[in-house]
Coordinates of C-alpha atoms and ligand atoms in Angstrom, one line a residue:
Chain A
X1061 CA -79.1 41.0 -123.2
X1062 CA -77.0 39.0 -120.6
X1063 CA -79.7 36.0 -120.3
X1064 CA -79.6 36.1 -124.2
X1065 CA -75.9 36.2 -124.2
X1066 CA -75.3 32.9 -121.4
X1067 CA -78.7 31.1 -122.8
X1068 CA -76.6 31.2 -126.7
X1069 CA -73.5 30.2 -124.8
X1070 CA -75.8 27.2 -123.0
X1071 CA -77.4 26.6 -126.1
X1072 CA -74.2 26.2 -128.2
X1073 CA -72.7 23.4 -125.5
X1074 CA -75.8 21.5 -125.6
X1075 CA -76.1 21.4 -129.5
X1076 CA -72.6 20.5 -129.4
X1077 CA -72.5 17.6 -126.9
X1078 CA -76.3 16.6 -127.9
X1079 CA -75.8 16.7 -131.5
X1080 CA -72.5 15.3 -131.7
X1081 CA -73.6 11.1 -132.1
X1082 CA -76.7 12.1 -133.9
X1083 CA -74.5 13.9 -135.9
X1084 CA -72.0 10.8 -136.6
X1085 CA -75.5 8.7 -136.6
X1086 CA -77.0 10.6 -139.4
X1087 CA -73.2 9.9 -141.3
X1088 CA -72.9 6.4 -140.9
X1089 CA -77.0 6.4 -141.6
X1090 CA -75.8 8.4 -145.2
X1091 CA -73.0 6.0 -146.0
X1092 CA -75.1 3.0 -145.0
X1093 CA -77.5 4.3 -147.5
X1094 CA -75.0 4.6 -150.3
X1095 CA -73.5 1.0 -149.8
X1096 CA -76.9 -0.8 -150.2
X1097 CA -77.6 -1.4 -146.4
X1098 CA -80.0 -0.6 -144.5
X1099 CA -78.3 0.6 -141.8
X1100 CA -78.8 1.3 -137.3
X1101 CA -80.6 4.7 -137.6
X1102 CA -79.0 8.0 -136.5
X1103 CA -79.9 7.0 -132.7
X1104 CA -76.9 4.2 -132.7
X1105 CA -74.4 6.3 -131.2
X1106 CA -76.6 7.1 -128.5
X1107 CA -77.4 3.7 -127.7
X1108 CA -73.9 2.6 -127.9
X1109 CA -72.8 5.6 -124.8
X1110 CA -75.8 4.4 -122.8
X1111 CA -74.8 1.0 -122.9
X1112 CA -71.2 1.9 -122.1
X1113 CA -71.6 4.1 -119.4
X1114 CA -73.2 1.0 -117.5
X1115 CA -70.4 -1.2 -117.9
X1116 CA -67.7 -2.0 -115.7
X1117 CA -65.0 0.6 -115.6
X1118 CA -61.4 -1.4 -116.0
X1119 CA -58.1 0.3 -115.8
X1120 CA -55.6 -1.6 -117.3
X1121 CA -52.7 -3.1 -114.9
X1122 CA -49.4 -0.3 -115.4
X1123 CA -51.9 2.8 -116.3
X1124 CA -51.5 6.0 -114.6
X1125 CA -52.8 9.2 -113.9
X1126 CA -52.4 10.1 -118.0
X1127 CA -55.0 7.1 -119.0
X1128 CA -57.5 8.3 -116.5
X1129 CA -57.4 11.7 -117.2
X1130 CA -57.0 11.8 -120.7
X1131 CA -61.1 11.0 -121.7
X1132 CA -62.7 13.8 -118.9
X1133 CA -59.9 16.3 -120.8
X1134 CA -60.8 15.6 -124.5
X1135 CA -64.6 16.1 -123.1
X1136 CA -63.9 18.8 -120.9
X1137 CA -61.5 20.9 -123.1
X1138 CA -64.1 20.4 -126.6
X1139 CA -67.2 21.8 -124.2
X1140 CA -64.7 25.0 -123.0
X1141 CA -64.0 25.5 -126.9
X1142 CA -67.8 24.7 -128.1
X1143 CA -68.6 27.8 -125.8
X1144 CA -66.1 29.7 -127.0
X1145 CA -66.3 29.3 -130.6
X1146 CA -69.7 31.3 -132.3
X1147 CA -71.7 28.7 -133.4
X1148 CA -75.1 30.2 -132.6
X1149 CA -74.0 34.2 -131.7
X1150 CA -71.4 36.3 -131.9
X1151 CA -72.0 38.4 -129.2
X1152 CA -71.9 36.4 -126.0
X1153 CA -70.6 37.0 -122.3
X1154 CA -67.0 35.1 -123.9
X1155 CA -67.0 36.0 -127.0
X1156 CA -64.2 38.4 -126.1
X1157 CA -62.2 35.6 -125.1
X1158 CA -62.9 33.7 -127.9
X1159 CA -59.3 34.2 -129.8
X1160 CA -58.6 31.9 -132.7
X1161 CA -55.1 30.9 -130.7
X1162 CA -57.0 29.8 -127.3
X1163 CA -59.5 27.7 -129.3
X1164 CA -56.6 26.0 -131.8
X1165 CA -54.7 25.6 -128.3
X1166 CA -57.8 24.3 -126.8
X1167 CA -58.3 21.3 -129.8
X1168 CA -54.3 20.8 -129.7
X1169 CA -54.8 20.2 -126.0
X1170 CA -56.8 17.5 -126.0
X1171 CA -54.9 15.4 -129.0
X1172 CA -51.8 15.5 -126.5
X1173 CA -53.7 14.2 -123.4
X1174 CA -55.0 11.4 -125.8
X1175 CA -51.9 11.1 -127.3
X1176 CA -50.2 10.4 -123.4
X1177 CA -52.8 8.1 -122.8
X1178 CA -52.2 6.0 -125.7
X1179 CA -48.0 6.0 -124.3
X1180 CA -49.0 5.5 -121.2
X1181 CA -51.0 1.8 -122.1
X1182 CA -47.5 0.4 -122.5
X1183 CA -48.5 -1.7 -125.6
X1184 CA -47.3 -1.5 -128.8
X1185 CA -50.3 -0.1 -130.7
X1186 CA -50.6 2.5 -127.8
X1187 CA -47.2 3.6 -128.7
X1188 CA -47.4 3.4 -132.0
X1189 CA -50.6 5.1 -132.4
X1190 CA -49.5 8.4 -130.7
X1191 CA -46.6 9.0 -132.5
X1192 CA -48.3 8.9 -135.6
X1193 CA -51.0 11.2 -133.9
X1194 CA -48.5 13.7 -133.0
X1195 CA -47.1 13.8 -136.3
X1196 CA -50.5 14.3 -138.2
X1197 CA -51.1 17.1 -135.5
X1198 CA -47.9 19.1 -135.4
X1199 CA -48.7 19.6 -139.0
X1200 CA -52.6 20.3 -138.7
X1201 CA -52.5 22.7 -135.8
X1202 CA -50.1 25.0 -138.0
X1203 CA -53.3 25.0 -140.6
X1204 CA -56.0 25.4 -138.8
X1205 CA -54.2 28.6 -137.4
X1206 CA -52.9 30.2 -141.1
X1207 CA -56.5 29.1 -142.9
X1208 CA -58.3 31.3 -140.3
X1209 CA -55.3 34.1 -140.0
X1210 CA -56.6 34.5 -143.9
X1211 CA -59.6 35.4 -142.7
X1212 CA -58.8 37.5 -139.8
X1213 CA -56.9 40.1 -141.8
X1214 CA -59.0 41.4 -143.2
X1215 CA -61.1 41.6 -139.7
X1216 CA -58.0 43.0 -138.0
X1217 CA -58.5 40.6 -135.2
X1218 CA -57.8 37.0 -134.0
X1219 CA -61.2 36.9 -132.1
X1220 CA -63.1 34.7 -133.8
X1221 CA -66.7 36.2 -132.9
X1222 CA -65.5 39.1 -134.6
X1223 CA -64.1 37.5 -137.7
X1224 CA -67.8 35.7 -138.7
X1225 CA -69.6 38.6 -137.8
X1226 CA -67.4 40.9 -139.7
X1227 CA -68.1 38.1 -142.5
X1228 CA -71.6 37.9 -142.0
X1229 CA -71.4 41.8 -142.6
X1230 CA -69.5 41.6 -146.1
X1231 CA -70.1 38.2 -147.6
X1232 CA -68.0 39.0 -150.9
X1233 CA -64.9 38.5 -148.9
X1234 CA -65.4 34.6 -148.3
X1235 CA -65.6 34.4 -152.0
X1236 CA -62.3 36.0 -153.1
X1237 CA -59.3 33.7 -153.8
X1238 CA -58.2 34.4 -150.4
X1239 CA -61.3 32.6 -149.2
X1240 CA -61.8 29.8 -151.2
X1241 CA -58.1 29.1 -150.6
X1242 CA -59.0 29.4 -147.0
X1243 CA -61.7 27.0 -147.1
X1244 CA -59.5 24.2 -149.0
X1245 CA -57.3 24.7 -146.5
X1246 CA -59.3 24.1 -142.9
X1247 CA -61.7 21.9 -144.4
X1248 CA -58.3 19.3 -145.2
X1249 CA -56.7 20.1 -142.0
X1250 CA -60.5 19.9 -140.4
X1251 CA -60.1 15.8 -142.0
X1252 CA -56.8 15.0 -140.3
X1253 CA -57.3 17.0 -136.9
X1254 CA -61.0 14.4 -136.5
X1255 CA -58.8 11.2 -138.0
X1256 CA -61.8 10.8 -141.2
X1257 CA -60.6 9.2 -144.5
X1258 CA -58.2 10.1 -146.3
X1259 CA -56.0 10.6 -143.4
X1260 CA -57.6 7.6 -141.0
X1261 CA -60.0 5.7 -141.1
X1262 CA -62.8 5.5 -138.4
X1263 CA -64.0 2.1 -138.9
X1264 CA -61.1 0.0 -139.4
X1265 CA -59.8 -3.3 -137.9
X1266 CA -56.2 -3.2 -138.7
X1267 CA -54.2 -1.6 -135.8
X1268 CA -51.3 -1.7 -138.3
X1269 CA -53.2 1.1 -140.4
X1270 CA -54.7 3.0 -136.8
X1271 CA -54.1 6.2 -135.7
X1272 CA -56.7 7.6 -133.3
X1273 CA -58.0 3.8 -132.8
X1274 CA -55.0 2.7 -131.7
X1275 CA -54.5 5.3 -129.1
X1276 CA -58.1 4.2 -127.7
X1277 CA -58.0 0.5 -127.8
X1278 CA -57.4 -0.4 -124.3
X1279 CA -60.3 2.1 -122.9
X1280 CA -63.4 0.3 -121.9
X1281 CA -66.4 1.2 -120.0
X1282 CA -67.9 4.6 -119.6
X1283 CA -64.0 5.9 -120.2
X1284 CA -64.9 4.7 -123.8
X1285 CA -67.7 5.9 -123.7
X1286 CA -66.1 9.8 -123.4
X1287 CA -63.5 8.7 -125.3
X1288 CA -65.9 8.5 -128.5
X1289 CA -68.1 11.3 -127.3
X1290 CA -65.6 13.8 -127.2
X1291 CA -64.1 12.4 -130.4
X1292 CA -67.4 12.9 -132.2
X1293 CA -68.1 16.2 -130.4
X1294 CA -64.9 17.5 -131.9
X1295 CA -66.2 16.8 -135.1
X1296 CA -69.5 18.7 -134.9
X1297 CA -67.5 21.4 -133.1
X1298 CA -64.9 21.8 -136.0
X1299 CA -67.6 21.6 -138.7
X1300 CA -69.7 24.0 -137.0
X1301 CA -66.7 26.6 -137.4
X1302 CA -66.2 25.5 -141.2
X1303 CA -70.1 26.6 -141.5
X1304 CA -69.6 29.7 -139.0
X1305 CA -66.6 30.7 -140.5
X1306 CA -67.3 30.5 -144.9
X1307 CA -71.3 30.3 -144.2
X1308 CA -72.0 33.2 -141.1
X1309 CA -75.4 33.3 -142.5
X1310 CA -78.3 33.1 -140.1
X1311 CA -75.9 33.2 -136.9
X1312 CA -77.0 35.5 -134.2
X1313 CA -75.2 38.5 -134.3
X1314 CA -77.5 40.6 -131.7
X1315 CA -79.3 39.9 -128.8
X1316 CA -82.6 38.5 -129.7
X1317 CA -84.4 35.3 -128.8
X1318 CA -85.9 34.8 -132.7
X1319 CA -82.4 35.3 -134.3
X1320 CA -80.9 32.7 -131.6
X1321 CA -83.7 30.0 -132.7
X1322 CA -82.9 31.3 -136.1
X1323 CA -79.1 30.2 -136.2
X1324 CA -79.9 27.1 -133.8
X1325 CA -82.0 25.6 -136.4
X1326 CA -79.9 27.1 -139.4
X1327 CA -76.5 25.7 -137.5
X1328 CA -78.1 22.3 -137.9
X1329 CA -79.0 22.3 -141.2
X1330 CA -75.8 23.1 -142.3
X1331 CA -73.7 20.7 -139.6
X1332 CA -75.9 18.1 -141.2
X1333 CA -75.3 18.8 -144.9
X1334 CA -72.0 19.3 -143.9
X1335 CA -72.0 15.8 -142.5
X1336 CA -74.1 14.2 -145.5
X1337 CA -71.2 15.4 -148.0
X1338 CA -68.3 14.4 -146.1
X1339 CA -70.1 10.6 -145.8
X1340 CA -70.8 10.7 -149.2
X1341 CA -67.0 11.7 -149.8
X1342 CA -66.2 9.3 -148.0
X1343 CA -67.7 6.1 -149.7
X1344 CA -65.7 7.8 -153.0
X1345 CA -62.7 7.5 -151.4
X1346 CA -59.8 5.7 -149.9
X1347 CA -57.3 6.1 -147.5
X1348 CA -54.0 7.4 -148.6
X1349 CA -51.1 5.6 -147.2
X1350 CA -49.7 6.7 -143.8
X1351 CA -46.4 8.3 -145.5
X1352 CA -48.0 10.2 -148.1
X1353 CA -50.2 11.8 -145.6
X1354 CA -47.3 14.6 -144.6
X1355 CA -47.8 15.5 -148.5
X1356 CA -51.1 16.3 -148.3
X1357 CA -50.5 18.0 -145.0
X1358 CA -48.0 20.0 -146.5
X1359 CA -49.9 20.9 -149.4
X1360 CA -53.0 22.3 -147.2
X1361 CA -50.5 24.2 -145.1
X1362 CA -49.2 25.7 -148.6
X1363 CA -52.9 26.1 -149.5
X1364 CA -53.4 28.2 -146.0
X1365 CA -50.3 30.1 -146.6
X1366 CA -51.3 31.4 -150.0
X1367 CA -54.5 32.5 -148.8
X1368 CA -52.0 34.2 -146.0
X1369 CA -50.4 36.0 -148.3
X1370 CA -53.7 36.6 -151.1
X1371 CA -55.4 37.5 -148.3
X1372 CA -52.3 40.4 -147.4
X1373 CA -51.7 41.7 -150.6
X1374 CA -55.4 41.5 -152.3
X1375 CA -57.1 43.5 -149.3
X1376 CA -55.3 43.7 -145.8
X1377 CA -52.7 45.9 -147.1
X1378 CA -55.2 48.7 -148.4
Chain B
X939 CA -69.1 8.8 -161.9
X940 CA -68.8 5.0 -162.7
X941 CA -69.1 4.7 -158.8
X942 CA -72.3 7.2 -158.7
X943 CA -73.5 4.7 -161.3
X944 CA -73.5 1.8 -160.0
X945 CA -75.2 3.5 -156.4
X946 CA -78.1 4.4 -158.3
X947 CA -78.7 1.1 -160.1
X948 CA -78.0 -1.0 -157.4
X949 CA -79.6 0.6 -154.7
X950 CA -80.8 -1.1 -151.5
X951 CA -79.6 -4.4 -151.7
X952 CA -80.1 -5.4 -148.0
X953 CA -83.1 -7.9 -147.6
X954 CA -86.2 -7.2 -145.3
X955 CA -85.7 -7.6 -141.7
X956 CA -86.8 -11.1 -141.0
X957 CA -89.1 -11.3 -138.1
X958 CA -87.6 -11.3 -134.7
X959 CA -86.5 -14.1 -133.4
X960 CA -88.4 -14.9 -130.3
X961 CA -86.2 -17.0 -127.8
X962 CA -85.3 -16.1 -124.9
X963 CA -83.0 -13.0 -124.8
X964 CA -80.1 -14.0 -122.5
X965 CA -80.4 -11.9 -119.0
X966 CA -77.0 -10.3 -119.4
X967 CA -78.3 -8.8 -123.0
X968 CA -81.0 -6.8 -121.3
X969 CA -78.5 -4.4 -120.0
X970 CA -77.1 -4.2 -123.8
X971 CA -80.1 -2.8 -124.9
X972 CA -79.9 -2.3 -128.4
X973 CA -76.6 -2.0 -129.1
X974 CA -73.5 -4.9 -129.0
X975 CA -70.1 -4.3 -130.1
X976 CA -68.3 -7.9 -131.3
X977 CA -64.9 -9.1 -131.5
X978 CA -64.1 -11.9 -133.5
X979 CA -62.0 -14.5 -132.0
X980 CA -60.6 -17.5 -134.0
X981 CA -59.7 -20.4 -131.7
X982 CA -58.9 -22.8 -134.2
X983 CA -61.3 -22.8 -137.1
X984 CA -60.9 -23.8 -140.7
X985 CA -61.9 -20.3 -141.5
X986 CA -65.8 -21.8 -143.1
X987 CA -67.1 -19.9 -140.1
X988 CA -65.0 -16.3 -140.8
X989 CA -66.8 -16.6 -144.4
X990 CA -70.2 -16.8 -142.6
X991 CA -69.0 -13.9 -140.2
X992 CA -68.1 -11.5 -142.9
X993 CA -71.4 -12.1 -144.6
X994 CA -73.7 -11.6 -141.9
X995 CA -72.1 -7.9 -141.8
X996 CA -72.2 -7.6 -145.8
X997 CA -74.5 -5.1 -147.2
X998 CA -77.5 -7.9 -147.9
X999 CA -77.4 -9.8 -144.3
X1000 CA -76.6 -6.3 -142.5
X1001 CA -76.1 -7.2 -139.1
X1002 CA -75.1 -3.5 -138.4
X1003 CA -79.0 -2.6 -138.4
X1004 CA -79.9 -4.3 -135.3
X1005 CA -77.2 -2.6 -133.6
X1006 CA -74.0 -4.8 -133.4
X1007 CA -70.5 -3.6 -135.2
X1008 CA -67.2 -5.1 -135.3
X1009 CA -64.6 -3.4 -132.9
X1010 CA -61.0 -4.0 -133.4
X1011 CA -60.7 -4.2 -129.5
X1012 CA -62.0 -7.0 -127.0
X1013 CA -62.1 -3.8 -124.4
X1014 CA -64.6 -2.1 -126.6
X1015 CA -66.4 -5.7 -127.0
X1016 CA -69.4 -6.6 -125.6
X1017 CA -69.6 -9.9 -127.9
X1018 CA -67.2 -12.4 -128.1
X1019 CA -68.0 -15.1 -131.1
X1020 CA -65.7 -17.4 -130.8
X1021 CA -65.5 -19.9 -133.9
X1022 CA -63.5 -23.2 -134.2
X1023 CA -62.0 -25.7 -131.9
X1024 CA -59.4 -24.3 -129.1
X1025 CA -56.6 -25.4 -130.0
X1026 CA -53.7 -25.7 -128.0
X1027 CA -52.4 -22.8 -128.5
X1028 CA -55.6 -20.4 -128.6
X1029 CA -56.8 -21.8 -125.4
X1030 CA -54.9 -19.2 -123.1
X1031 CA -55.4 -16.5 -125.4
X1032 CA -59.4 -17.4 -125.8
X1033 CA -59.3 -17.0 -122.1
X1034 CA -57.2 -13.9 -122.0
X1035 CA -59.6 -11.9 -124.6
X1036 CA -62.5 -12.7 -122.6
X1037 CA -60.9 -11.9 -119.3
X1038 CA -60.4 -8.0 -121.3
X1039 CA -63.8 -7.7 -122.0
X1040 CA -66.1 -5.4 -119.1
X1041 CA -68.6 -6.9 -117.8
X1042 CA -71.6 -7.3 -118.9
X1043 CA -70.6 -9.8 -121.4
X1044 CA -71.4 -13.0 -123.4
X1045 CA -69.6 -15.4 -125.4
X1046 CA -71.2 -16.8 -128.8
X1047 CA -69.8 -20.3 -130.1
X1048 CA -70.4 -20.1 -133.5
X1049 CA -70.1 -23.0 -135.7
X1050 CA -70.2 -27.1 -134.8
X1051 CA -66.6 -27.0 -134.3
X1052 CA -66.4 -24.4 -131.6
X1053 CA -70.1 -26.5 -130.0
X1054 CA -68.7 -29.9 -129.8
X1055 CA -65.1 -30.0 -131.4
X1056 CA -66.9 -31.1 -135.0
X1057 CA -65.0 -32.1 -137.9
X1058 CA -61.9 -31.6 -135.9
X1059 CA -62.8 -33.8 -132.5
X1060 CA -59.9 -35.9 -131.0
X1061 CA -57.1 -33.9 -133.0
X1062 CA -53.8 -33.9 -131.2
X1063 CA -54.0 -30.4 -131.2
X1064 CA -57.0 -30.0 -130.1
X1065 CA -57.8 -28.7 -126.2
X1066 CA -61.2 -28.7 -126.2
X1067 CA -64.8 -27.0 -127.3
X1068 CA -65.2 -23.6 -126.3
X1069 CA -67.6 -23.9 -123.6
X1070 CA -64.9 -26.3 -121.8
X1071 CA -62.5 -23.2 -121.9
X1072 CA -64.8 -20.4 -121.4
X1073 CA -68.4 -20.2 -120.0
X1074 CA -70.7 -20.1 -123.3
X1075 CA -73.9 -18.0 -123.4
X1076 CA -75.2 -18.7 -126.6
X1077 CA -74.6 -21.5 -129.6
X1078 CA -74.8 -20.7 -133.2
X1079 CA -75.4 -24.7 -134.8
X1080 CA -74.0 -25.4 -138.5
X1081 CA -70.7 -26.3 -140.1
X1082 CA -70.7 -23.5 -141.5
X1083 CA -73.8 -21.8 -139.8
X1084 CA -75.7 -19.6 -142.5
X1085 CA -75.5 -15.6 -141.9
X1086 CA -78.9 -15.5 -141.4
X1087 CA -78.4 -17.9 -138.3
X1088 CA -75.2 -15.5 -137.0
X1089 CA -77.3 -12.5 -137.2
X1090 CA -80.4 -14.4 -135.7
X1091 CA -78.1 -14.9 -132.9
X1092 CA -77.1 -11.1 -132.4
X1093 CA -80.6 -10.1 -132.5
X1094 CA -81.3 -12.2 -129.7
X1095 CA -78.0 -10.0 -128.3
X1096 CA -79.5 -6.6 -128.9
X1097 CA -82.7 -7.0 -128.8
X1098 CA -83.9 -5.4 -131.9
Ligands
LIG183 S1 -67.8 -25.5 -138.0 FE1 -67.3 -26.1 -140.0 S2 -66.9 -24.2 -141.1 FE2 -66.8 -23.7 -138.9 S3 -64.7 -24.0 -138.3 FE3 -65.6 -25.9 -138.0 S4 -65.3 -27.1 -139.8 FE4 -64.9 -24.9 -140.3

């Protein structure tokens, strides 16, 4: 059981840090698709970290210990939550540690160390760029806790292993209006928390319209180069808990090496489908304008708090 | 749905890869392998050569297949293409941007003007071609250049 239990927790770290540029390869590969091109091939991203981690490190002159810490963080603090968080099992060596508020704590804790590093650049778009971060974040983190607290009632616990498998258990839950409500909920705040459009835009050239870009533009080197790895491993990490959390289906909830190859290869499917709508979303629409983003923040925290409260009075109460 | 539409109709409207081009890959591209991020730097230009730029990443040219994209950074740069005459004015910022960039990294004149001072030689505000500002790895002829000679160029960049 054990070597099942730490090879899952292995296998769910790899997946994450291994999958996470094929993952944004294969979604600028879809959106390539859709605009006529022909586009780089879901191996791009790789490409683009090997070639940064052999250039020159530079530390900008006036940057301290926030700027060089901030990119092993972000890395370091998405691998502790990609073990954490059941993405291939449920029942792991820390899966009792898994709690919903250690892993919201965990992602919260690496948009601050970015967000210092962009303040402590000194320039304008550093500045600028983590303030709007902050903002986008202090109302995100409040979502991603409520959305899941909708689903943890009626588990009785915060731990998330417990939650999906519980799920897995009684499917028919996910779709009551406490679920779908739920689901509208994390997968908006899921958007702002990994800077996609509608909130930001990954791929743009205007710092006036940046917000994790302009936090980033003065890393260079293999810095950079976890800098966008751990960006894009947060990504595969939070739609990996979208899909464990409203799809449990097929993740490992024993101790068995065929139900771990199972959910491996299942988790994947669904990352990437996952990946292939939000693209295709994506190419549909536009970014909203920086001060109407609080109003659809609010309105997925409202979402999250209805399903709160459906989720109370519909079931947890009883 | 009007969108959806006009995906399905149009459908892939990049061109075939032409064939590689076969001069020599500069040294300091080796290291690239594959994959070149560019920042745009205009020193002076009449803006002809931005046109040309924008194309050779529109969806028909499609320099993002052969691995180079536009970063809003010179820090994330591996390309500089540098278009126009230095002017006055650009000259310590030219040399600036290119002093941000890590090493390994290379410097594209693009256009006739940013070659030999073109159309615009023996202005008064004119400081001088690229090269005599910043060392110059590769040269992209034409006033404008076409896309298809840009994105020539990167491939000889990445490699691909
Ligand atoms: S080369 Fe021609 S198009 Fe380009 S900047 Fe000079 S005059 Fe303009």
């Amino acid at each position: 059981m054990n070597a099942i239990g730490y090879v899952a927790v292995a296998g769910q770290v790899m997946a994450v840090v291994i999958g996470a540029p094929l993952l944004t390869g294969w979604m600028r590969q879809v959106r390539a698709r859709l605009e006529g091109r022909a586009g780089p091939g879901p191996l791009q991203p790789w490409r683009d970290v090997r070639k940064l981690l052999r250039k020159e490190p530079i530390t900008p002159v006036g940057t301290g210990p926030a700027f060089r810490a901030a990119p092993a963080l972000l890395v370091a603090t998405t691998v502790v939550a990609a073990a954490l968080v059941p993405l291939l099992s449920t029942d792991t060596p820390v899966s009792a540690h898994a709690d919903l508020i250690v892993v919201v704590a965990l992602i919260a804790l690496g948009t601050l160390a970015l967000a210092l590093a962009g303040l402590d650049t000194g320039t304008a778009f550093g500045g600028m760029g983590a303030s709007r971060e902050m903002t986008v974040a202090s109302l995100v983190e409040p979502t991603l806790l409520l959305s899941v607290f909708a689903l943890s009632i009626p588990a009785g616990t915060t731990n998330i292993p417990a939650i999906v498998s519980s799920a897995a258990h009684a499917p028919a839950r996910l779709a009551s209006p406490a679920g779908l409500l739920a689901i509208a909920a994390l997968a908006v705040a899921i958007l702002a928390e990994t800077g996609r459009i509608p909130v930001d835009n990954p791929s743009t050239h205007l710092e006036l319209t940046m917000i994790h870009e302009a936090m980033v533009l003065e890393y260079a080197g293999p810095d950079l180069a976890l800098v966008e790895l751990g960006a894009q491993m947060r990504l595969t990490l939070l739609l990996g808990l979208l899909s464990s959390l409203f799809a449990p289906w097929g993740i490992a909830t024993s101790a068995s090496w065929a139900a771990l190859a199972v959910a491996l290869a299942l988790l994947a499917a669904k990352v990437l489908l996952l990946g292939a709508v939000l693209a295709a979303a994506e190419v549909f629409w536009a970014k909203v304008r920086l001060f109407r983003v609080p109003e659809l923040l609010a309105g997925s925290f409202l979402l999250a708090l209805l399903a709160v409260t459906a989720s109370y009075f519909l079931n947890g109460a009883a | 749905m009007g969108l959806l539409r006009r995906i399905r109709t149009a459908g892939r409207v990049a061109e075939p890869a032409p064939p590689r081009p076969d001069e020599q890959v500069p040294q300091k591209a080796r290291q690239l392998a594959g994959s070149a991020q560019v920042r745009c730097v205009d020193a002076g230009s009449c803006n002809g050569c931005e046109i040309e730029i924008a194309a050779a990443f529109n969806p028909v040219y499609d320099a993002e297949r052969y691995g180079a994209r536009l970063v809003a950074s010179p820090r994330h740069a591996d390309v500089a293409l540098v278009t126009g005459p230095v002017t006055r004015n650009m000259a310590e910022p030219l040399r600036r941007t290119v002093a941000a960039m890590g090493e390994p990294r290379l410097v594209v004149a693009v256009g006739d003007c940013a070659i030999d001072c073109g159309e615009f030689a023996g202005g008064h505000g004119v400081e001088g071609a690229v090269a005599d500002v910043v060392p110059v790895d590769l040269t992209v002829p034409g006033c404008p250049p076409e896309p298809a000679a840009i994105v020539a160029a990167l491939r000889r960049v990445t490699g691909r």
